[in-house]
Coordinates of C-alpha atoms (C1' of nucleotides) in Angstrom, one line a residue:
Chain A
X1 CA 156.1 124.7 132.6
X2 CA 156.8 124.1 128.6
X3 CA 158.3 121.2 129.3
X4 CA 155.0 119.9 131.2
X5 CA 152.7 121.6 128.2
X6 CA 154.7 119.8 125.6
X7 CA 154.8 116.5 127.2
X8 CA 152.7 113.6 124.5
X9 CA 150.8 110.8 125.2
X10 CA 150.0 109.5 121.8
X11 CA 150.6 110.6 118.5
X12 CA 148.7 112.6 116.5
X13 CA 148.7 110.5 113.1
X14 CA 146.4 108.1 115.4
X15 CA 144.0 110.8 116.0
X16 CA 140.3 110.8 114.7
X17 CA 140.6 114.6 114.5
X18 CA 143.3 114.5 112.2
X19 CA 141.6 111.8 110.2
X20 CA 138.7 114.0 109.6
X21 CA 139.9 117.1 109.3
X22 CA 142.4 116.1 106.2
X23 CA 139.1 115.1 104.6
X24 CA 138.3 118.8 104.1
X25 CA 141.5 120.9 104.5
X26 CA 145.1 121.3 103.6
X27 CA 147.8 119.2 105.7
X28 CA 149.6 122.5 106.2
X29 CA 147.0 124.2 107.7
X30 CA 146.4 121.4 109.9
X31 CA 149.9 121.5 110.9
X32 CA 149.2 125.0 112.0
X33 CA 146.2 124.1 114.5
X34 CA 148.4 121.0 115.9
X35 CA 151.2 123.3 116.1
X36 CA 148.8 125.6 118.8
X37 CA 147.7 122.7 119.8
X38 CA 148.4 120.6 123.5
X39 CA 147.9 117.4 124.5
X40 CA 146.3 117.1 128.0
X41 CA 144.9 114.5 130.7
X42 CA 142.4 114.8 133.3
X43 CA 142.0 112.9 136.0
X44 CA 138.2 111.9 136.8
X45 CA 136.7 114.8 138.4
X46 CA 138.1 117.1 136.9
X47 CA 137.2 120.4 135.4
X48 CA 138.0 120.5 131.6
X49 CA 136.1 123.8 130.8
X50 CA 134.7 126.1 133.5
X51 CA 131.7 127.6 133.6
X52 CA 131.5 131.2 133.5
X53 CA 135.3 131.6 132.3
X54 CA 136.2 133.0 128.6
X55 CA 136.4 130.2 126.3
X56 CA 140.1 130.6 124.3
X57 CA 140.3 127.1 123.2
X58 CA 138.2 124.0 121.9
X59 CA 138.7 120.2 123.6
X60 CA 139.3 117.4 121.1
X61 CA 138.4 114.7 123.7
X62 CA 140.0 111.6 121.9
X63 CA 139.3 109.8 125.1
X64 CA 137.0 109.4 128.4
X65 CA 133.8 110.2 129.5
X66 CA 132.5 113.5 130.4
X67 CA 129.2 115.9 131.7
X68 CA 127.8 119.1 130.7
X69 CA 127.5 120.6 134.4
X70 CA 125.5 123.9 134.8
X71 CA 125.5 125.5 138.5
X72 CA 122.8 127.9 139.1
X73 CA 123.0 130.5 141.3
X74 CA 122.1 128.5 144.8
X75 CA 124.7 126.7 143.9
X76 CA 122.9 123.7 142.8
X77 CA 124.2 121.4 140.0
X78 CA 122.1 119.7 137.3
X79 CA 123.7 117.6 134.2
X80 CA 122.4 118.6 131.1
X81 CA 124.1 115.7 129.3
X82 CA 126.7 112.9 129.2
X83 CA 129.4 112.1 126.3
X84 CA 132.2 110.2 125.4
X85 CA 135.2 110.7 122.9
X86 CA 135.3 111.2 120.2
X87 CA 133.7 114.6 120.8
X88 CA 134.7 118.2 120.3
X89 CA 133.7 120.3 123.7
X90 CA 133.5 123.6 124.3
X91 CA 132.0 124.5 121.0
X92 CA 128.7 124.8 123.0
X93 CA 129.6 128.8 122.9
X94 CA 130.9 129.2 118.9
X95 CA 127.9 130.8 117.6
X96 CA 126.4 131.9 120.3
X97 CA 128.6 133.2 123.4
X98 CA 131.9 134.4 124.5
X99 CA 132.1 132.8 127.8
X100 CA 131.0 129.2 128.0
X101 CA 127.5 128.7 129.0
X102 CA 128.2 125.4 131.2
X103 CA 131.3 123.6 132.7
X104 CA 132.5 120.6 131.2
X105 CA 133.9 118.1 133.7
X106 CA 135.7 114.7 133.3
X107 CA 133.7 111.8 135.1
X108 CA 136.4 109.0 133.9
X109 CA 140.0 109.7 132.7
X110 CA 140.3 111.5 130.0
X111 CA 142.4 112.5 127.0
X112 CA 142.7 115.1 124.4
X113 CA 143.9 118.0 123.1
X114 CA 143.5 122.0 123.2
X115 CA 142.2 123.4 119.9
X116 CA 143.1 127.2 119.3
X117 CA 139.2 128.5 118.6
X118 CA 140.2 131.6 116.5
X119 CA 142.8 129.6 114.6
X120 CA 139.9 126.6 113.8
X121 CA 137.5 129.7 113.4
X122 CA 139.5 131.4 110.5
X123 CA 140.7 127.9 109.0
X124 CA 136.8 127.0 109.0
X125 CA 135.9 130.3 107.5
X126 CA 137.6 129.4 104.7
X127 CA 136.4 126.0 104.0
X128 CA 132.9 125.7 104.5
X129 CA 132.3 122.3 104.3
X130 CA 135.2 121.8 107.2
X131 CA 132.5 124.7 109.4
X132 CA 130.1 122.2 108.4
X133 CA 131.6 119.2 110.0
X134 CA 133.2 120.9 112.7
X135 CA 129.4 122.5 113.7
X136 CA 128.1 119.3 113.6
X137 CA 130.4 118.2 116.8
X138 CA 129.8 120.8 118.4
X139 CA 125.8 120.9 118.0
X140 CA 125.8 117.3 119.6
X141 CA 125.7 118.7 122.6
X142 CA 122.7 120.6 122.2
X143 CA 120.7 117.4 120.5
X144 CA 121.7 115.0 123.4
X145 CA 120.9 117.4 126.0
X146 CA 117.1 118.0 124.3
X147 CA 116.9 114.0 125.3
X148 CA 117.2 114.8 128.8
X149 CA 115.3 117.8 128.3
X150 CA 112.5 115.8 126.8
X151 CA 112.5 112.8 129.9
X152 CA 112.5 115.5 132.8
X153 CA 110.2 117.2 131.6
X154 CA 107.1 115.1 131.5
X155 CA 108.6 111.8 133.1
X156 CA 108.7 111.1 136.5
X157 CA 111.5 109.7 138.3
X158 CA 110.4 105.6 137.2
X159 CA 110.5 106.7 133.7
X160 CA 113.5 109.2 133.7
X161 CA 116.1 106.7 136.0
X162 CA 114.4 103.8 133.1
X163 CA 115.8 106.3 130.1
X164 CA 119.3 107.2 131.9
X165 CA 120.0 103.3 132.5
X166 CA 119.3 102.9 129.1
X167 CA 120.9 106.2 127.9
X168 CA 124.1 104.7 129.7
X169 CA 124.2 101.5 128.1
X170 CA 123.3 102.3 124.6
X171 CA 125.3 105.2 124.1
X172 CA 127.6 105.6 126.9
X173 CA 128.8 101.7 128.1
X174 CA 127.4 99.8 125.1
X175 CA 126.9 97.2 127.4
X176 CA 124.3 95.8 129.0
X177 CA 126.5 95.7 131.8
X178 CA 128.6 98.5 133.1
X179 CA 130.4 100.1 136.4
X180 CA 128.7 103.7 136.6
X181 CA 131.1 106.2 136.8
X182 CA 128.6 109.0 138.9
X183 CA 127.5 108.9 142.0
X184 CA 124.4 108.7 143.2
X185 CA 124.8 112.1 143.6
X186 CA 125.5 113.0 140.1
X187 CA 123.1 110.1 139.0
X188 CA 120.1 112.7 140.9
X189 CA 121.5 115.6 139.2
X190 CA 121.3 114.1 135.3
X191 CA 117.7 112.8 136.4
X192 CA 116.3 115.8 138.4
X193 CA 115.1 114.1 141.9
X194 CA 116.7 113.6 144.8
X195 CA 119.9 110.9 145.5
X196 CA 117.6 109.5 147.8
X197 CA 115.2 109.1 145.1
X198 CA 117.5 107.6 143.2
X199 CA 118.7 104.7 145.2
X200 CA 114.8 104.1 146.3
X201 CA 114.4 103.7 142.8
X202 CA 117.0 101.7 141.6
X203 CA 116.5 99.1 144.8
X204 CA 113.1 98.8 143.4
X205 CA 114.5 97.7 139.9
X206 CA 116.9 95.5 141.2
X207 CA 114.0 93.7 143.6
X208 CA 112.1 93.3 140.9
X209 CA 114.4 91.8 138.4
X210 CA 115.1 94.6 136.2
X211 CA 118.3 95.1 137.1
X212 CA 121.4 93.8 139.4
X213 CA 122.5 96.2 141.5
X214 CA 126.0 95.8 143.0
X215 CA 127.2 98.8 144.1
X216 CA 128.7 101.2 141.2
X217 CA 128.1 97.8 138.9
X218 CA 124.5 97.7 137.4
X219 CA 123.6 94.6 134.7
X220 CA 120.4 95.5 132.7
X221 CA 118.4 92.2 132.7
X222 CA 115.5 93.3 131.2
X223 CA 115.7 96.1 128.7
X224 CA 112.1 95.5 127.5
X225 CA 110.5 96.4 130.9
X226 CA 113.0 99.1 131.5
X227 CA 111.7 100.7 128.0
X228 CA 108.5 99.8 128.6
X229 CA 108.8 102.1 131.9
X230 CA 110.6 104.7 130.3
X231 CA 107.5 105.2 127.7
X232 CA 105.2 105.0 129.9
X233 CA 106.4 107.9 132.1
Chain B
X1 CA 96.8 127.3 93.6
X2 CA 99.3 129.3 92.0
X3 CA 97.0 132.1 92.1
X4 CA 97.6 131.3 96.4
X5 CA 100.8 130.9 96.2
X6 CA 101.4 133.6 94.9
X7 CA 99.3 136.0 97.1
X8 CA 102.0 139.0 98.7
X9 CA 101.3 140.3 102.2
X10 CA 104.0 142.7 102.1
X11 CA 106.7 144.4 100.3
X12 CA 110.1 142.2 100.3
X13 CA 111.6 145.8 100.6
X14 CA 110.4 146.5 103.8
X15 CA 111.6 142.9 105.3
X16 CA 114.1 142.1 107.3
X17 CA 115.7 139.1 106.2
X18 CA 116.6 141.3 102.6
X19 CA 118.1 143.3 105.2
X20 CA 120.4 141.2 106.1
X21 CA 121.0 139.4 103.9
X22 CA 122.1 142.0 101.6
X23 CA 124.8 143.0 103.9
X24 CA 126.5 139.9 103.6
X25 CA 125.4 138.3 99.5
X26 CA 124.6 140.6 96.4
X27 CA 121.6 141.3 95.1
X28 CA 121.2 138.9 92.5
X29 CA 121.4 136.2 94.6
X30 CA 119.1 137.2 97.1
X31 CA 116.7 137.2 94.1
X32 CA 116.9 133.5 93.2
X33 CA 116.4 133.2 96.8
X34 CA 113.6 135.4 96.8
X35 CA 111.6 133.8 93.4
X36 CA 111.7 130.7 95.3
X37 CA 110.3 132.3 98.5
X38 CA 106.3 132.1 99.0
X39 CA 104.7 134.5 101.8
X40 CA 102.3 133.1 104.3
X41 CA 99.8 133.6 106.5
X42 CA 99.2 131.4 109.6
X43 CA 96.0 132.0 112.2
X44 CA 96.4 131.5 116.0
X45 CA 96.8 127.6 116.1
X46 CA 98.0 126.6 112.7
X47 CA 101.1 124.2 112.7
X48 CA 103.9 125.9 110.5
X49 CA 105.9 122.7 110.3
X50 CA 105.0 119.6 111.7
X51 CA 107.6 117.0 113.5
X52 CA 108.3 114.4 111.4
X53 CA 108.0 115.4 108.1
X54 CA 111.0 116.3 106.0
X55 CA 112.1 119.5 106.3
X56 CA 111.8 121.1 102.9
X57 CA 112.1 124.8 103.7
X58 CA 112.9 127.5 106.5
X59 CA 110.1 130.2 107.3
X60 CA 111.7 133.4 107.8
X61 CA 109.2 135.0 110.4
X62 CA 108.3 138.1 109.9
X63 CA 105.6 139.0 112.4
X64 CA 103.7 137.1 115.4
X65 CA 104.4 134.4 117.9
X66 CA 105.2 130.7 117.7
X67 CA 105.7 127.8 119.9
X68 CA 108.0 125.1 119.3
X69 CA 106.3 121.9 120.1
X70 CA 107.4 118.4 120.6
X71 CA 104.8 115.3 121.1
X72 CA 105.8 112.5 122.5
X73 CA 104.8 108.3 121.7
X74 CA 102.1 108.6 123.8
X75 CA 100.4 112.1 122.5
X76 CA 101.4 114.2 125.0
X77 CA 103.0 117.7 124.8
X78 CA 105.8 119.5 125.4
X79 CA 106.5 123.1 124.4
X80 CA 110.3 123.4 124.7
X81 CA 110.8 127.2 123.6
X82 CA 108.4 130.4 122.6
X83 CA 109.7 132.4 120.1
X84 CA 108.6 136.0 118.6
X85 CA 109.5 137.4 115.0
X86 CA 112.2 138.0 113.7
X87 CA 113.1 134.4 113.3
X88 CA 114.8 131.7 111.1
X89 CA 112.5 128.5 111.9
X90 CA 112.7 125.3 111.2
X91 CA 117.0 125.7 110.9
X92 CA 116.9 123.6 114.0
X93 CA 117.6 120.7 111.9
X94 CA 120.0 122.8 109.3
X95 CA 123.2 120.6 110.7
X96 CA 120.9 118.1 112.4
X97 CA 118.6 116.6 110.8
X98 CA 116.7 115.7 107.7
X99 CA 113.6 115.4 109.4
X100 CA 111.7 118.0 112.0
X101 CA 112.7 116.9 115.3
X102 CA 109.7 119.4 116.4
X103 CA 106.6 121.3 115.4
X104 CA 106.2 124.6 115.4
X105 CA 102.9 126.1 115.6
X106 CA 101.6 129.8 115.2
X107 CA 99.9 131.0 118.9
X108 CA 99.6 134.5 117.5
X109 CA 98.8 135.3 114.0
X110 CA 102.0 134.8 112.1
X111 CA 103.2 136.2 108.6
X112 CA 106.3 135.1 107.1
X113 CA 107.8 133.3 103.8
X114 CA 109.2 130.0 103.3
X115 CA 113.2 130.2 102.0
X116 CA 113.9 126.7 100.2
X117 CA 116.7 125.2 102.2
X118 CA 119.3 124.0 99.8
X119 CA 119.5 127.3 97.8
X120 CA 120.0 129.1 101.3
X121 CA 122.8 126.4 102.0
X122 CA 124.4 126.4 98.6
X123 CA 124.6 130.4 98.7
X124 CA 126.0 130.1 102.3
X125 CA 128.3 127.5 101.8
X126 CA 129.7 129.9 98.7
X127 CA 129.9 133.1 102.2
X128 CA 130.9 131.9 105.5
X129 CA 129.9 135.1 107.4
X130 CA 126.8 134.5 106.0
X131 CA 126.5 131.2 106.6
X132 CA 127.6 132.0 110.4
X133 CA 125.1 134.7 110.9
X134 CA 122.5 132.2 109.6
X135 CA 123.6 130.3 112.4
X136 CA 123.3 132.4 114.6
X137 CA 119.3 133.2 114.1
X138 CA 119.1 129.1 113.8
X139 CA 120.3 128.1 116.8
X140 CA 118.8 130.4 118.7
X141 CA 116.3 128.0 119.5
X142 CA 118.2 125.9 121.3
X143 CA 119.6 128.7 123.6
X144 CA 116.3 129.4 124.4
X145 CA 114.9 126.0 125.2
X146 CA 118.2 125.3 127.5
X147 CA 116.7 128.4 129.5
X148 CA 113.7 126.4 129.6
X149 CA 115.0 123.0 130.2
X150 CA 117.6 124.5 133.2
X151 CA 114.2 125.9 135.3
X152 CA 112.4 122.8 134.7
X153 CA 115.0 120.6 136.2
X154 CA 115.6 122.0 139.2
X155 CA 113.0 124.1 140.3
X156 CA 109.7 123.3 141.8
X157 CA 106.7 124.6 140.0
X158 CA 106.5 128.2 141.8
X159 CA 109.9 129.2 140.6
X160 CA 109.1 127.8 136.9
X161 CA 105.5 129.7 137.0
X162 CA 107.5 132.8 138.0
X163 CA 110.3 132.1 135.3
X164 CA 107.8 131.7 132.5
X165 CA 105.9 134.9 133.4
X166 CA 109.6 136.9 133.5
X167 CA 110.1 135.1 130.4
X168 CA 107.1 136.3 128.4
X169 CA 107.3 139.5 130.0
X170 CA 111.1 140.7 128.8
X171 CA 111.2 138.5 125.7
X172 CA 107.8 138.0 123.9
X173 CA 105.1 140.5 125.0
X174 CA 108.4 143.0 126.2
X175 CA 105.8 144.7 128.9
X176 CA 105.1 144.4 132.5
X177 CA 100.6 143.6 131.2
X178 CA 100.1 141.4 128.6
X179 CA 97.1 139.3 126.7
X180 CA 98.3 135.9 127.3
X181 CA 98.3 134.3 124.0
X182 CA 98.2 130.9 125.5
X183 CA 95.8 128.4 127.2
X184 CA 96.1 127.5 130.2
X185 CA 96.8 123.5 128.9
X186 CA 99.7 125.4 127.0
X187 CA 101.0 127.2 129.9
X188 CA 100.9 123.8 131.5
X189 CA 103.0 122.3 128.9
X190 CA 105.7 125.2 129.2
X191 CA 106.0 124.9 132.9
X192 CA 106.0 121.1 132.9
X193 CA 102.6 120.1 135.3
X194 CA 98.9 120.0 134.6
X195 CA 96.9 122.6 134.3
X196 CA 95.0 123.2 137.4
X197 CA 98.1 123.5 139.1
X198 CA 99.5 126.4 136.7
X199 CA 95.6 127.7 137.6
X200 CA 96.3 127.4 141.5
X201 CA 99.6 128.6 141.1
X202 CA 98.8 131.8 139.1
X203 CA 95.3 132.5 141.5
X204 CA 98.1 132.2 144.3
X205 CA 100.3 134.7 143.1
X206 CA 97.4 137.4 142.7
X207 CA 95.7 136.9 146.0
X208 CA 99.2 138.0 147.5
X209 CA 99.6 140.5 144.9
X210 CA 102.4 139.4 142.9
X211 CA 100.3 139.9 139.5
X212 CA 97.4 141.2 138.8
X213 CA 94.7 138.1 137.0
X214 CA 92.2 138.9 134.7
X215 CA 91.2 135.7 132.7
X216 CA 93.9 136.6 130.0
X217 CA 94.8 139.6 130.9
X218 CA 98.0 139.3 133.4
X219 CA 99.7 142.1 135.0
X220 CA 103.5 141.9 136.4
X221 CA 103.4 144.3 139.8
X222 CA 106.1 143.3 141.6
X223 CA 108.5 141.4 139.4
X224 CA 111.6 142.1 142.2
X225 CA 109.4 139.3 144.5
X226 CA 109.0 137.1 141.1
X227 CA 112.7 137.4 140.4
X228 CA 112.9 136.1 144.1
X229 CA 110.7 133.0 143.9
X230 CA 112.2 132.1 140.3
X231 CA 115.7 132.1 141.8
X232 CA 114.7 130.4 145.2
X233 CA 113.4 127.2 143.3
Chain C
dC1 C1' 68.2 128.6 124.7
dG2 C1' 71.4 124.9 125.0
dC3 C1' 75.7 123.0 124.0
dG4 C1' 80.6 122.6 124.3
dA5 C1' 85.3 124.0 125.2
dG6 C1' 88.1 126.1 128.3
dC7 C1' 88.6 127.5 132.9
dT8 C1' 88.2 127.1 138.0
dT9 C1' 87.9 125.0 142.5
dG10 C1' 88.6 121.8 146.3
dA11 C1' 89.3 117.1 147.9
dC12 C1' 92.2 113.2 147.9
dG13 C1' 95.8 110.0 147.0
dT14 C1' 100.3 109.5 145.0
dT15 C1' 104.9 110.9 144.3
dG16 C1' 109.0 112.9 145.8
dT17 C1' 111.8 115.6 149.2
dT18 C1' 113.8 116.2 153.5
dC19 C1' 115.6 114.7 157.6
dA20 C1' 117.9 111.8 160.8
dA21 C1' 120.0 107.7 161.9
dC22 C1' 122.9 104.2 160.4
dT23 C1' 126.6 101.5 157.6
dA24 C1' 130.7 100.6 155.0
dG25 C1' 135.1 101.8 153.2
dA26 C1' 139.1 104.9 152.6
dG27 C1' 142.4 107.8 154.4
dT28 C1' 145.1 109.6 158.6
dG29 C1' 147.8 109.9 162.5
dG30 C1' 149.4 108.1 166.8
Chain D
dC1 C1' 147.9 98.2 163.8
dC2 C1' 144.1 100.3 165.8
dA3 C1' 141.1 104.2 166.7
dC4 C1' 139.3 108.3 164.4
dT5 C1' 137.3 110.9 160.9
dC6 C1' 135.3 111.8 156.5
dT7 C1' 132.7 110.7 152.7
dA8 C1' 129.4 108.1 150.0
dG9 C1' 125.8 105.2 150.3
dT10 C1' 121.5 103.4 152.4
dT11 C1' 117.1 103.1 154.9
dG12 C1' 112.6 104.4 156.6
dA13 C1' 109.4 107.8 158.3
dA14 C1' 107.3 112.3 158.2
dC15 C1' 105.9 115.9 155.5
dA16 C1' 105.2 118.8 151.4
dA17 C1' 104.4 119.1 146.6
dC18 C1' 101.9 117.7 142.8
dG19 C1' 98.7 115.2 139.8
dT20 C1' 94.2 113.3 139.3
dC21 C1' 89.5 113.4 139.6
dA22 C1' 84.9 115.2 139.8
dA23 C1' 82.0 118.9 139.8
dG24 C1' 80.6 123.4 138.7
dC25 C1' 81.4 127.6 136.2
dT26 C1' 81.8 131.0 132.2
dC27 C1' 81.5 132.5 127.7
dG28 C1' 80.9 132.3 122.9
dC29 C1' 78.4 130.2 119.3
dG30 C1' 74.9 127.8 116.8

DNA sequence: CGCGAGCTTGACGTTGTTCAACTAGAGTGG
DNA sequence: CCACTCTAGTTGAACAACGTCAAGCTCGCG
């Protein structure tokens, strides 16, 4: 079991954490938050951080792709929001809750490490420019999440499936070309409709030029339009 | 204008904010905060701060009822979260933001005072715990609009009708009959859909005697069957 | 008294969901 | 190596939900 836990797949010189967090405290008390500290890989699909359970330990996610996943109580999933590394998860629930609020889920491979929350806590305490920085990770969440927020909610599904595509390719692919990692099912559950929906939608794009659809792979070919949709609702 | 300015609604004793603020900084300090504080008034409709401009200053609410309001490029509205005093506003862009990402606007008479920004930071930079429980009241707004955000996405406009009447019930007006405070184009903008069909909606649930409708005047009766149709979708 | 803003109502067309049938590819076991 | 099954994706049609529109109403205010 140790052995497993201890096992390393890079090293943590490399690491963007480390980088940043020397900016503001003492190498030795860094070494005390690596030394709590695990590094992990999830397959795609995974769970990372479960909804509902106590959360003991931040994610460093140093690599991957991941979504915020909230499942109400019909058992219904929606995506509040899409990241990639470099990101600090779980930090959703810092200021405001004991148990975390959503589950966190890998959607392409990931990599990372465990972060020991009462250990960063007290370290951060301490040195408030370091709380600072680290709140400013961890508030991403909410600020990305209030984009999706903002497109459901007076958008319909031309306009919303217009602002994910782009979403994806600005700030997840940065590509005007990219293999979706979701389903179609997923896809329906970041933009609020149906998968149905969904693939109606995107067949439309792709007849009319805006797109290429080929399968998972999707080539924006006219970004224009596909903004012009997205503002228009 | 100084003469304005300077205008006092109410004793600092009596507020709040010294309360707790005193628990965590000494006096003295909270006294530079508070000769750079100014207390306000704001009637039914005023904007407190407006999206866009810089934020210069928090208002520490003391009394009434605000919405917080985003517009979109094409003029249309969105309310993404209804608060009630006690609250820090405008801290939604403390780790953020320089400038308001939203507006927030007074739908009840509203009392308050404005607390200059980088004092508060510098003194909470200097206390963590303070600095954490300012955090706490800031971000508070963003728990609150995920409520808001999770019912719009996946619920049809029944369940969010029924949410934002539960809503305004146990968190604003904290009774089962209240004086709605906004119009039904507000109400429209909560829920996410146009106006008449909040006003079908709403007739619907009195004529089977869900609430009781009285122009303004609503009254919960059965909020069990209410509970039931916001969970159902 | 008349005007205007907000509210209300019902009709109608559009949008989006649901359903059912079908296809393609991946994994499984004989 | 070929059925078989399972899952994800796709399609179109029927139906329900929702927005838009147009008309009329109410109430407060000049």
């Amino acid at each position: 079991m140790d052995q497993i836990n201890h096992q390393r797949y890079y090293d943590c010189d490399d690491c963007l954490f480390k980088t940043i967090s020397c900016q503001y405290i003492q190498k030795e008390e860094f070494e005390k938050l690596r030394s709590k500290s695990v590094q992990l890989r999830y397959k795609k699909g995974e769970v990372i951080l479960k909804q509902g359970a106590k959360s003991t330990h931040f994610l460093f996610l140093r690599k991957g792709i991941i979504k915020f996943n909230y499942e109400d109580e019909n058992g219904k999933n929606l995506i509040l929001s899409i990241n990639k590394a470099p990101a600090l998860i779980g930090g959703a629930n810092l200021v405001n809750a004991e148990f975390n609020l959503f589950s966190v889920c890998a959607i392409e491979e990931c990599e990372g490490c465990t972060i020991d929350v009462a250990l960063l806590t007290r370290i951060a305490l301490g040195n408030t420019l370091y709380l600072f920085k680290m709140l400013q990770f961890i508030t991403d969440i909410f600020r990305s999440s209030i984009f999706n927020f903002i497109s459901l909610a007076h958008k319909q599904v031309n306009g919303r499936i217009a602002d994910i595509l782009i979403f994806l390719s600005q700030n997840i692919y940065l590509s005007n070309s990219f293999v979706l990692s979701l389903s179609r099912q997923e896809f329906a559950e970041f933009a609020g409709c149906s998968k149905e929906n969904v693939i109606h939608t995107l067949r439309k794009f792709h007849n009319e030029g805006l797109i290429t659809l080929e399968g998972k792979k999707i080539v924006l070919n006219d970004t224009e339009r596909l903004l012009k949709i997205s503002k228009h609702g």
